[in-house]
XYZ file of C-alpha atoms in Angstrom:
572
model
C 102.082 116.187 85.300
C 104.581 118.281 87.252
C 104.221 121.051 84.738
C 100.441 121.064 85.143
C 100.735 121.221 88.949
C 103.197 124.075 88.702
C 100.845 126.057 86.456
C 97.930 125.353 88.806
C 99.908 126.660 91.789
C 100.867 129.727 89.758
C 97.241 130.429 88.842
C 96.100 130.166 92.461
C 98.942 132.415 93.638
C 98.168 134.966 90.954
C 94.467 134.997 91.785
C 94.770 135.510 95.531
C 97.628 137.969 95.324
C 95.867 139.974 92.642
C 92.741 140.267 94.745
C 94.794 141.498 97.666
C 96.718 143.894 95.470
C 93.536 145.232 93.943
C 92.126 145.916 97.402
C 95.361 147.616 98.483
C 95.480 149.752 95.377
C 91.879 150.718 95.854
C 92.690 151.853 99.373
C 95.820 153.743 98.365
C 94.334 155.666 95.493
C 90.890 156.860 94.598
C 92.221 158.497 91.415
C 89.757 157.561 88.632
C 92.434 158.048 85.924
C 95.015 155.430 86.967
C 96.220 153.028 89.650
C 99.187 154.270 91.718
C 101.830 151.555 92.224
C 105.320 151.493 93.699
C 107.016 149.685 90.804
C 106.351 147.928 87.493
C 108.174 144.916 86.036
C 111.523 145.632 87.697
C 112.832 142.244 86.636
C 112.383 142.906 82.902
C 114.957 145.649 82.638
C 114.728 148.770 80.506
C 111.535 149.287 78.465
C 112.366 148.889 74.743
C 111.676 151.719 72.323
C 109.243 149.520 70.375
C 106.948 149.268 73.400
C 104.518 152.155 73.211
C 102.231 151.954 76.227
C 100.679 155.429 76.356
C 97.176 154.468 75.123
C 95.240 151.195 75.076
C 95.447 151.104 71.285
C 99.225 151.597 71.188
C 99.803 149.055 73.973
C 97.996 146.299 72.106
C 99.462 147.301 68.758
C 102.939 147.057 70.226
C 102.162 143.709 71.848
C 100.790 142.169 68.657
C 103.606 143.523 66.491
C 106.319 142.287 68.833
C 104.801 138.825 69.245
C 104.347 138.561 65.507
C 108.090 139.154 65.151
C 108.857 136.642 67.889
C 110.113 139.346 70.284
C 108.369 137.856 73.304
C 110.826 139.276 75.823
C 110.017 142.798 74.675
C 106.287 141.998 74.463
C 106.367 141.010 78.138
C 106.688 144.726 78.995
C 102.965 145.046 78.058
C 102.062 142.689 80.919
C 101.813 143.735 84.558
C 103.964 141.055 86.191
C 104.046 142.706 89.591
C 102.776 139.515 91.245
C 105.965 137.715 90.242
C 109.394 138.225 91.740
C 112.060 139.985 89.697
C 113.691 136.676 88.745
C 110.363 135.111 87.792
C 109.438 138.124 85.689
C 112.430 137.669 83.399
C 112.071 133.900 83.317
C 108.318 133.601 82.819
C 107.416 136.942 81.252
C 108.339 136.054 77.686
C 106.620 132.655 77.957
C 103.430 134.295 79.224
C 103.613 136.824 76.376
C 103.992 133.992 73.840
C 101.057 132.088 75.308
C 98.832 135.156 75.342
C 99.680 135.851 71.703
C 98.608 132.310 70.815
C 95.372 132.769 72.780
C 94.616 135.953 70.850
C 95.318 134.193 67.550
C 92.999 131.258 68.240
C 90.553 132.430 70.892
C 89.500 135.940 69.982
C 91.187 138.208 67.495
C 91.794 141.657 68.978
C 90.705 144.568 66.785
C 93.185 147.282 67.671
C 91.257 149.977 65.814
C 88.284 149.529 68.152
C 90.381 150.370 71.221
C 90.604 153.867 72.591
C 93.385 156.024 71.168
C 93.304 158.466 74.092
C 95.577 158.335 77.088
C 92.653 158.545 79.508
C 90.485 156.150 77.437
C 87.591 158.552 77.754
C 84.315 157.228 76.347
C 83.560 158.903 73.043
C 80.194 158.774 71.321
C 79.593 161.171 68.400
C 75.999 159.983 68.182
C 75.374 160.986 71.794
C 73.592 157.727 72.648
C 75.906 156.526 75.418
C 74.964 157.934 78.845
C 78.613 157.486 79.988
C 80.073 159.672 77.226
C 82.986 161.775 78.445
C 83.741 159.432 81.351
C 87.421 158.678 82.017
C 88.416 155.022 82.414
C 91.426 153.434 84.089
C 90.648 149.863 82.964
C 88.772 148.296 80.069
C 88.002 144.846 78.679
C 89.977 143.403 75.778
C 88.371 139.999 75.467
C 86.134 137.542 77.299
C 86.960 133.866 76.749
C 85.541 130.616 78.070
C 87.636 127.672 79.218
C 86.526 124.595 81.145
C 83.045 126.048 81.494
C 84.321 129.271 83.097
C 84.570 132.803 81.706
C 87.894 134.681 81.901
C 88.305 138.385 81.118
C 91.467 139.894 79.657
C 91.604 143.530 80.763
C 93.912 146.520 80.324
C 94.538 148.958 83.162
C 96.411 152.250 83.524
C 99.250 152.374 86.084
C 101.483 155.159 87.338
C 104.731 154.837 89.274
C 105.502 157.989 91.270
C 105.726 160.965 88.942
C 106.288 158.889 85.787
C 103.886 158.998 82.886
C 100.989 156.517 83.285
C 101.104 153.434 81.085
C 98.556 150.846 79.969
C 99.294 147.195 80.808
C 97.411 143.928 80.969
C 96.200 143.529 84.555
C 97.810 140.959 86.926
C 94.536 139.058 87.382
C 94.318 138.644 83.606
C 97.962 137.540 83.475
C 97.097 134.758 85.931
C 94.480 133.446 83.493
C 96.949 133.016 80.624
C 98.011 129.387 81.410
C 94.400 128.232 81.707
C 93.421 129.928 78.454
C 96.523 128.586 76.714
C 95.544 125.040 77.613
C 92.180 125.695 75.957
C 93.236 127.726 72.925
C 96.896 126.823 72.504
C 98.367 124.859 69.567
C 97.010 121.357 69.037
C 99.115 118.230 68.937
C 99.026 118.261 65.146
C 100.738 121.666 64.970
C 103.827 120.294 66.654
C 104.710 118.570 63.380
C 104.164 121.620 61.141
C 107.450 123.100 59.795
C 108.450 126.477 61.196
C 108.450 128.131 57.779
C 104.722 127.396 57.415
C 103.927 128.999 60.769
C 104.372 132.536 59.440
C 101.314 134.642 58.731
C 99.973 135.282 55.256
C 97.063 137.701 55.365
C 94.535 136.882 58.070
C 95.713 133.256 58.281
C 99.011 131.431 58.537
C 100.531 129.635 55.571
C 99.755 126.157 56.810
C 96.130 127.108 57.443
C 95.628 128.099 53.792
C 96.711 124.578 52.882
C 95.033 122.726 55.743
C 91.557 124.255 55.613
C 90.642 122.907 52.117
C 91.922 119.449 53.112
C 90.030 119.741 56.398
C 86.775 120.632 54.607
C 87.262 117.848 52.056
C 87.764 115.297 54.828
C 84.677 116.466 56.714
C 82.681 116.447 53.473
C 83.662 112.835 52.821
C 82.454 111.900 56.310
C 79.120 113.596 55.618
C 78.796 111.869 52.240
C 79.410 108.511 53.926
C 76.721 109.165 56.534
C 74.265 110.219 53.833
C 74.906 107.042 51.849
C 74.597 104.904 54.976
C 71.201 106.374 55.872
C 70.069 105.867 52.266
C 70.979 102.181 52.423
C 69.313 101.765 55.810
C 66.100 103.355 54.521
C 65.946 100.750 51.734
C 65.779 98.024 54.369
C 62.655 99.510 55.925
C 59.197 98.470 54.680
C 57.271 100.903 52.531
C 55.366 103.401 54.601
C 55.756 106.490 56.753
C 58.952 105.347 58.499
C 60.733 104.684 55.238
C 59.643 108.022 53.849
C 60.890 109.717 57.020
C 64.257 107.937 56.787
C 64.655 108.964 53.145
C 64.038 112.615 54.011
C 66.480 112.936 56.921
C 69.601 111.722 55.128
C 70.978 115.177 54.359
C 70.169 116.916 57.692
C 71.556 113.933 59.644
C 74.742 114.028 57.590
C 75.096 117.753 58.296
C 74.618 117.212 62.039
C 77.282 114.506 62.089
C 79.614 116.730 60.054
C 79.055 119.582 62.512
C 79.783 117.442 65.584
C 82.778 115.785 63.922
C 84.220 119.157 62.913
C 83.732 120.472 66.449
C 85.603 117.463 67.826
C 88.496 118.017 65.401
C 88.707 121.695 66.362
C 88.763 120.841 70.073
C 91.213 117.932 70.107
C 93.108 117.645 66.819
C 93.691 120.979 65.096
C 93.155 124.622 66.053
C 93.044 127.407 63.524
C 93.366 131.153 63.942
C 90.617 133.094 65.683
C 89.087 134.306 62.411
C 88.807 130.793 60.988
C 87.770 129.213 64.302
C 85.033 131.789 64.963
C 83.756 131.428 61.402
C 83.716 127.654 61.713
C 81.911 127.706 65.052
C 79.233 130.108 63.806
C 78.685 128.010 60.686
C 78.660 124.800 62.709
C 76.002 125.969 65.130
C 73.935 127.235 62.189
C 74.255 123.895 60.391
C 73.518 121.998 63.602
C 70.408 124.064 64.331
C 69.217 123.785 60.729
C 69.759 120.023 60.699
C 67.954 119.454 63.994
C 65.094 121.732 62.970
C 64.782 120.021 59.581
C 64.612 116.571 61.175
C 61.913 117.797 63.570
C 59.974 119.289 60.647
C 60.296 116.090 58.632
C 58.960 114.136 61.599
C 55.962 116.452 61.966
C 55.379 116.393 58.186
C 55.409 112.581 58.240
C 52.867 112.546 61.075
C 50.653 115.003 59.214
C 50.838 113.022 55.989
C 50.135 109.776 57.849
C 47.128 111.342 59.579
C 45.907 112.888 56.353
C 46.015 109.556 54.573
C 44.775 107.335 57.397
C 42.365 109.555 59.299
C 41.323 112.564 57.299
C 41.656 111.171 53.800
C 40.527 113.815 51.332
C 40.501 116.563 53.963
C 36.794 116.899 54.627
C 34.582 117.142 57.679
C 33.336 113.558 57.685
C 35.952 112.482 60.205
C 35.680 113.116 63.962
C 36.384 116.607 65.219
C 39.265 115.541 67.467
C 41.220 114.130 64.541
C 40.886 117.343 62.547
C 41.807 119.321 65.668
C 44.993 117.253 66.094
C 45.977 117.836 62.474
C 45.478 121.589 62.953
C 47.700 121.452 66.052
C 50.393 119.659 64.040
C 50.358 122.485 61.502
C 50.825 124.942 64.386
C 53.648 122.811 65.825
C 55.391 122.879 62.463
C 55.361 126.667 62.375
C 56.569 126.841 65.989
C 59.535 124.589 65.184
C 60.488 126.800 62.235
C 60.176 129.943 64.344
C 62.230 128.558 67.243
C 64.942 127.220 64.927
C 65.332 130.475 63.010
C 65.168 132.656 66.140
C 67.586 130.522 68.151
C 70.072 130.276 65.322
C 69.924 134.040 64.671
C 70.430 134.912 68.344
C 73.378 132.543 68.676
C 75.078 133.792 65.510
C 74.657 137.423 66.557
C 76.103 136.539 69.952
C 79.079 134.749 68.419
C 80.044 137.481 65.994
C 79.490 140.075 68.768
C 78.011 142.492 66.298
C 77.091 145.239 68.721
C 80.334 145.115 70.686
C 82.562 145.372 67.651
C 80.621 148.097 65.907
C 79.985 150.256 68.947
C 76.960 151.484 70.819
C 76.022 153.797 67.956
C 74.761 150.699 66.124
C 72.032 150.400 68.740
C 70.450 153.593 67.516
C 70.751 152.440 63.910
C 69.311 149.071 64.885
C 66.269 150.704 66.446
C 65.692 152.726 63.278
C 66.171 149.584 61.195
C 63.713 147.715 63.399
C 61.097 150.413 62.797
C 61.683 150.290 59.037
C 61.494 146.508 58.964
C 58.368 146.599 61.104
C 56.668 149.028 58.726
C 57.826 147.220 55.576
C 56.948 143.778 56.932
C 53.729 144.738 58.662
C 51.594 142.653 56.306
C 53.822 139.596 56.629
C 54.078 139.866 60.421
C 50.336 140.411 60.661
C 49.679 137.245 58.648
C 52.105 135.235 60.795
C 50.505 136.374 64.048
C 47.036 135.778 62.641
C 48.003 132.241 61.595
C 49.152 131.479 65.146
C 45.887 132.901 66.463
C 43.902 130.621 64.143
C 45.978 127.591 65.088
C 45.534 128.056 68.831
C 42.017 129.550 69.031
C 40.827 127.140 66.291
C 37.795 128.970 64.872
C 38.584 126.763 61.880
C 40.364 123.420 61.727
C 41.953 121.408 58.974
C 39.082 119.655 57.200
C 36.342 122.085 58.273
C 33.699 122.998 55.729
C 33.283 126.776 55.517
C 31.295 129.157 53.374
C 33.680 131.971 52.511
C 32.480 134.730 50.198
C 29.554 132.554 49.061
C 31.771 129.586 48.180
C 31.710 126.178 49.816
C 35.289 125.300 50.743
C 37.229 122.773 52.787
C 40.186 124.064 54.837
C 43.213 122.179 53.484
C 46.041 123.993 55.259
C 46.839 126.910 57.584
C 50.300 128.249 56.834
C 52.367 131.216 58.011
C 50.906 133.820 55.685
C 47.987 132.180 53.885
C 45.172 129.649 54.138
C 44.561 127.100 51.396
C 40.900 126.334 50.707
C 39.549 123.594 48.426
C 36.250 124.426 46.751
C 33.570 121.899 45.913
C 34.712 121.862 42.259
C 38.347 121.050 43.253
C 39.705 124.558 42.785
C 42.151 125.973 45.360
C 41.732 129.377 46.953
C 44.886 130.921 48.435
C 43.672 133.522 50.933
C 45.938 135.759 53.092
C 45.326 134.978 56.747
C 44.527 138.556 57.750
C 42.071 138.873 54.852
C 40.349 135.640 55.873
C 40.026 136.655 59.521
C 38.749 140.116 58.617
C 35.828 138.696 56.628
C 32.781 136.943 58.124
C 32.554 133.282 57.208
C 30.337 130.343 58.099
C 31.941 127.300 59.658
C 29.552 124.447 59.027
C 31.693 122.065 61.062
C 32.364 124.081 64.188
C 29.861 122.209 66.401
C 28.229 119.469 64.343
C 28.380 118.584 60.679
C 24.616 117.789 60.632
C 22.660 120.248 58.525
C 19.035 121.016 57.705
C 18.274 121.074 53.985
C 14.990 121.986 52.314
C 13.185 121.364 49.024
C 10.866 124.034 47.609
C 8.153 123.207 45.073
C 5.845 125.731 43.402
C 2.477 124.026 42.668
C -1.063 124.892 41.605
C -3.566 125.834 44.268
C -5.407 122.561 43.645
C -2.419 120.367 44.664
C -3.090 117.851 47.468
C -0.685 118.801 50.242
C -1.389 115.658 52.275
C -0.387 113.387 49.405
C 2.743 115.434 48.684
C 3.716 115.247 52.364
C 3.360 111.474 52.407
C 5.445 111.084 49.267
C 8.118 113.407 50.676
C 8.377 111.289 53.841
C 8.638 108.145 51.725
C 11.334 109.501 49.421
C 13.351 111.121 52.243
C 13.486 107.889 54.260
C 14.932 106.106 51.238
C 18.041 108.345 51.351
C 20.940 106.974 53.423
C 22.224 110.449 54.279
C 18.876 111.661 55.678
C 18.877 111.171 59.461
C 16.511 111.871 62.364
C 13.343 111.032 60.425
C 11.185 112.450 63.198
C 12.346 115.904 62.136
C 10.980 115.607 58.582
C 8.570 118.492 57.875
C 6.424 119.574 54.921
C 4.299 122.754 54.886
C 2.851 125.384 52.580
C 5.098 128.370 53.204
C 3.824 130.868 50.603
C 0.898 131.561 48.235
C 0.052 133.740 45.272
C -3.131 134.195 43.286
C -2.364 131.219 41.075
C 0.180 129.046 42.951
C 1.426 127.909 46.323
C 4.956 127.169 47.646
C 5.450 123.833 49.399
C 8.655 123.528 51.498
C 9.955 120.165 52.721
C 12.679 120.043 55.425
C 15.093 117.149 56.050
C 18.064 116.631 58.409
C 21.241 115.315 56.739
C 24.457 113.773 58.078
C 26.773 116.430 56.608
C 26.464 119.452 54.304
C 27.762 117.916 51.088
C 25.764 114.697 51.516
C 22.765 116.854 52.380
C 23.070 118.706 49.093
C 23.006 115.386 47.227
C 20.014 114.116 49.245
C 18.142 117.348 48.541
C 18.659 116.931 44.805
C 17.461 113.302 44.896
C 14.278 114.092 46.848
C 13.440 117.016 44.563
C 13.861 114.836 41.460
C 11.607 112.115 42.898
C 8.850 114.555 43.902
C 8.925 116.219 40.503
C 8.769 112.847 38.752
C 5.783 111.782 40.899
C 3.837 114.959 40.100
C 4.728 114.823 36.400
C 3.646 111.193 36.045
C 0.533 111.196 38.246
C -0.774 114.742 38.699
C 0.484 117.024 35.923
C -2.460 119.358 36.623
C -0.722 120.389 39.836
C 1.903 122.327 37.958
C 1.232 126.070 38.223
C -0.506 127.606 35.163
C -0.815 131.142 33.915
C -4.467 132.320 33.323
C -4.922 133.920 29.909
C -7.877 136.361 29.581
C -9.505 135.938 26.187
C -12.402 138.354 26.833
C -12.698 141.655 28.601
C -16.309 140.896 29.607
C -17.065 140.446 33.242
C -17.546 136.699 33.486
C -18.561 137.048 37.111
C -21.983 138.455 36.067
C -23.020 135.122 34.535
C -25.788 134.362 31.873
C -27.848 137.560 32.293
C -25.039 139.619 31.001
C -24.707 137.257 28.058
C -28.411 137.464 27.159
C -28.351 141.232 27.524
C -25.475 141.472 25.150
C -27.199 139.263 22.598
C -30.348 141.409 22.815
C -28.346 144.562 22.268
C -26.759 143.039 19.220
C -30.186 142.012 17.832
C -31.571 145.514 18.275
C -28.611 146.896 16.460
C -29.139 144.642 13.517
C -32.903 145.487 13.401
C -32.260 149.169 13.305
C -29.996 148.667 10.371
């Protein structure tokens, strides 16, 4: 407790004194290349030969090399301890250097090669994309770390004492943050029991980490397996139905979420690995967490859609109320939104964690813009289909279950997905149509307002057919059909005529298009059967001319012809 209070007092003293010192230095010197100071680390003694502090790169290389060798007293020369007295500098300098080294190992690994190798840290940009190219700097950021919900920057600055050569040191305000960051990123309680010989580095990790990480992953995997088995057993207790199906589908994503949270807890309170391993773990954990949460949300929406399909929509047709089909269409849109948000959020977080653009330089921005153009051109069809599917889902010119006539085919809309629409034809075939192709073609939506539909029966009959009798029979047969509605709208008229026949058209209102087609067939069959059985003479007949004589001239012509024939015979 006393130790914590002492560190708290030290942090407060560092903060206020550094602010005052920064203001004083700003007043004393407007030199953009360095900060002029009266003295530097007088309590540490002579600067060792191993401490190269001419450039930011050499300062951090020297610090990391010395702390790796355990030479913390020498590494303290890379810290600006001017806010401490001479006695405190010698006493606390090496401890602060050790703590900062541990913070760099676990919090954020410093890439020395990315630091400036020039004395003036001038901004260099061979690509010419940075508007600040050629600008001299006297301080720059090494790392930005979060602890207790606050962000703390570790910065290097260039200092000059009198006529001495300027040197690069970690700024006093950043030195004051070291105890706070060490409490967050320092060794865990478990590391206190690790032998010293296993603390040495081997590659990018320490020896004990190469042994501990597989055991760590195995332990976390066993926890996840246990959660998965537990959810499987619990799902067997549920009655058959949508809830049981939902429980059976979320076993794996729930196990992954629990594994992610459990691993995060272990990293925070039990064990802390090096920065490379910790950053990798955290990026993977947030990806697994986002994927698990998104999968559970998708499974929930899928269960609702399946339940609605079975209970409300059934075979996906337009017999059900419009609101139910509209809700199912909205659920399809919600499913795509969940996928889009999950993928986008996870991608943004991962890019932010790995700090891609900061580590690879501003020149990547130009490459990224070129890449974005290439991806946009290459994926234009896919992106166009995705945007068109969202437009269909929200504008709803078609809904799940609507009956449409697309390219002269009667189809039910079975699903609206990211890049395609699935249509079910009347003969149970499935048409997979790209969304942009579907929206670019005219189509008839027979369910957009009402599923009622006029149907008509055409009969071609002889001119002698009794239209009144046919009309009465049509009314009788139509009223016998259950799917024929609004009987007051039944109509029967002669709509066309030729020299030998007439066309009789009978109109009937039906409850829906497919039922109307069936009713039309039934009425036509009954009318044809009535005419065939009772008035076969009403069928149209072709007139065959068996003589080229003008029959319109009657008997005189006939007698004249007979007389002519008699005269011919007499003359013979």
